[in-house]
Amino acid sequence: LVTTELYVTPPQYVRLSCSVAVEPEPGSGEETLRRHVELALRQYLAPLPPYGPDGQGWPFGRAVRDRDIEAAILRVQGVRLVNAVIVVGEAIDRAGVRSAVEQTVALLPWQLPVLLEVRVAIGKDAAAEPLPALDSEPAPQPVSAMPVPVGKEEC
């Protein structure tokens, strides 16, 4: 229609950190297992295909739960058992107010997760290391002007 307006905006990224404790299969190298677990989590939470929970990228607005993280870790070759999972994130409400949350990070329909830090502890008696609180950024200021694209003049 002639009166149709289309607004395209980027997603809002919600910061997450994960701390996990895993028990390895016998004969698994600790450093290799740490790197594989971190890579698996980063790919699982990636917004673009071929990654994400179903290979289509992480869906907009889908909450990140500690059980999702545990399921992704259990798929890593060399992981026998997941002893602990701690997910620390920030919830950003519709007004832009940020608050720290644990276990389940709810996302709004225009939000995607971004994984900042992964800590992996290895061993039978390993407990997940607590993560420091995410530094909160100030809420974005409202925009008073709208940018307009301008074509270059050619000589």
Coordinates of C-alpha atoms in Angstrom, one line a residue:
L1 CA 0.0 0.0 0.0
V2 CA 1.1 3.6 -0.6
T3 CA 0.7 4.5 3.1
T4 CA 2.8 1.6 4.4
E5 CA 5.8 2.4 6.5
L6 CA 8.5 -0.2 7.3
Y7 CA 10.9 0.2 10.2
V8 CA 13.9 -2.1 10.4
T9 CA 15.7 -2.1 13.7
P10 CA 18.6 -4.2 15.0
P11 CA 17.9 -6.7 17.8
Q12 CA 18.7 -5.9 21.4
Y13 CA 21.4 -8.2 22.8
V14 CA 21.0 -9.4 26.3
R15 CA 24.4 -10.3 28.0
L16 CA 24.9 -13.7 29.6
S17 CA 27.6 -15.5 31.4
C18 CA 27.7 -19.3 32.2
S19 CA 29.6 -21.3 34.8
V20 CA 29.4 -25.1 34.4
A21 CA 31.0 -28.1 36.2
V22 CA 31.3 -31.3 34.2
E23 CA 32.5 -34.8 34.8
P24 CA 34.6 -36.1 31.9
E25 CA 34.6 -39.5 30.3
P26 CA 37.8 -41.5 31.2
G27 CA 40.7 -40.5 28.9
S28 CA 39.3 -37.1 28.0
G29 CA 41.8 -34.2 28.1
E30 CA 40.7 -31.4 30.4
E31 CA 41.8 -28.4 28.4
T32 CA 40.3 -29.9 25.2
L33 CA 37.1 -30.6 26.9
R34 CA 36.9 -27.1 28.3
R35 CA 37.3 -25.6 24.8
H36 CA 34.8 -28.0 23.3
V37 CA 32.2 -27.1 26.0
E38 CA 32.7 -23.4 25.5
L39 CA 32.5 -23.8 21.7
A40 CA 29.3 -25.9 22.0
L41 CA 27.7 -23.2 24.2
R42 CA 28.7 -20.3 21.9
Q43 CA 27.3 -22.2 18.9
Y44 CA 24.1 -23.2 20.8
L45 CA 23.3 -19.6 21.6
A46 CA 24.4 -18.2 18.2
P47 CA 21.7 -16.2 16.4
L48 CA 22.6 -17.3 12.8
P49 CA 22.2 -20.7 11.1
P50 CA 23.6 -23.4 11.1
Y51 CA 23.8 -22.9 14.8
G52 CA 21.2 -22.6 17.6
P53 CA 18.9 -25.2 19.2
D54 CA 17.4 -26.4 15.9
G55 CA 20.0 -25.3 13.3
Q56 CA 18.1 -22.1 12.4
G57 CA 19.8 -19.8 14.9
W58 CA 18.6 -18.8 18.3
P59 CA 15.0 -17.6 18.0
F60 CA 14.0 -14.1 18.9
G61 CA 12.4 -13.9 22.3
R62 CA 13.2 -17.5 23.4
A63 CA 14.2 -17.6 27.1
V64 CA 17.6 -19.0 28.0
R65 CA 17.2 -21.6 30.7
D66 CA 19.9 -23.4 32.7
R67 CA 18.4 -26.7 31.5
D68 CA 19.0 -25.6 27.8
I69 CA 22.6 -25.0 28.7
E70 CA 22.9 -28.4 30.4
A71 CA 21.3 -30.2 27.3
A72 CA 23.8 -28.5 25.0
I73 CA 26.8 -29.5 27.2
L74 CA 25.6 -33.2 27.4
R75 CA 25.9 -33.4 23.6
V76 CA 29.7 -32.6 23.8
Q77 CA 31.8 -35.7 23.2
G78 CA 33.8 -36.5 26.3
V79 CA 31.2 -35.1 28.8
R80 CA 29.9 -37.9 31.1
L81 CA 27.8 -35.8 33.5
V82 CA 27.0 -32.2 34.2
N83 CA 27.3 -31.4 37.9
A84 CA 26.3 -27.8 38.0
V85 CA 25.1 -25.0 35.7
I86 CA 24.9 -21.3 36.7
V87 CA 23.5 -18.9 34.2
V88 CA 23.8 -15.2 35.0
G89 CA 22.2 -12.6 32.8
E90 CA 20.4 -9.4 32.7
A91 CA 16.7 -8.9 32.1
I92 CA 15.9 -5.8 30.1
D93 CA 12.2 -4.8 30.3
R94 CA 10.2 -2.7 27.8
A95 CA 11.3 0.5 29.5
G96 CA 15.0 -0.4 29.2
V97 CA 15.5 -1.1 32.9
R98 CA 18.2 -3.7 33.5
S99 CA 18.2 -6.2 36.3
A100 CA 20.4 -9.2 37.1
V101 CA 18.7 -12.7 36.9
E102 CA 19.9 -16.3 37.4
Q103 CA 18.8 -19.7 36.0
T104 CA 16.2 -18.4 33.5
V105 CA 16.8 -15.3 31.4
A106 CA 13.6 -14.2 29.8
L107 CA 13.9 -12.4 26.5
L108 CA 11.4 -10.0 24.8
P109 CA 10.4 -10.7 21.1
W110 CA 13.2 -8.4 19.8
Q111 CA 16.0 -9.7 22.0
L112 CA 18.8 -12.2 21.5
P113 CA 21.3 -13.6 23.9
V114 CA 25.0 -12.9 23.6
L115 CA 27.4 -15.0 25.7
L116 CA 30.2 -12.9 27.3
E117 CA 31.9 -15.5 29.5
V118 CA 32.0 -19.2 30.0
R119 CA 33.8 -20.9 32.9
V120 CA 34.2 -24.7 32.9
A121 CA 35.2 -26.7 35.9
I122 CA 36.3 -30.3 35.4
G123 CA 36.1 -33.1 37.8
K124 CA 33.8 -35.3 40.0
D125 CA 33.8 -32.9 42.9
A126 CA 33.9 -29.7 40.8
A127 CA 31.4 -27.1 41.6
A128 CA 30.6 -24.3 39.2
E129 CA 32.6 -21.1 40.0
P130 CA 30.3 -18.2 40.8
L131 CA 30.3 -15.5 38.2
P132 CA 30.8 -11.8 38.9
A133 CA 27.8 -9.7 38.4
L134 CA 27.5 -8.2 34.9
D135 CA 28.4 -4.5 34.9
S136 CA 25.2 -2.6 34.1
E137 CA 25.4 -0.1 31.4
P138 CA 23.3 3.1 31.6
A139 CA 20.0 2.9 29.8
P140 CA 20.1 4.3 26.3
Q141 CA 18.9 7.9 26.0
P142 CA 15.9 8.6 23.8
V143 CA 16.8 9.7 20.3
S144 CA 15.6 13.2 19.5
A145 CA 16.5 13.2 15.8
M146 CA 16.2 10.6 13.1
P147 CA 19.1 10.0 10.7
V148 CA 18.4 10.5 7.1
P149 CA 20.5 8.9 4.3
V150 CA 22.0 11.4 2.0
G151 CA 23.4 10.5 -1.4
K152 CA 26.9 11.5 -2.5
E153 CA 27.3 14.2 -5.0
E154 CA 29.4 13.3 -8.0
C155 CA 31.4 15.7 -10.1

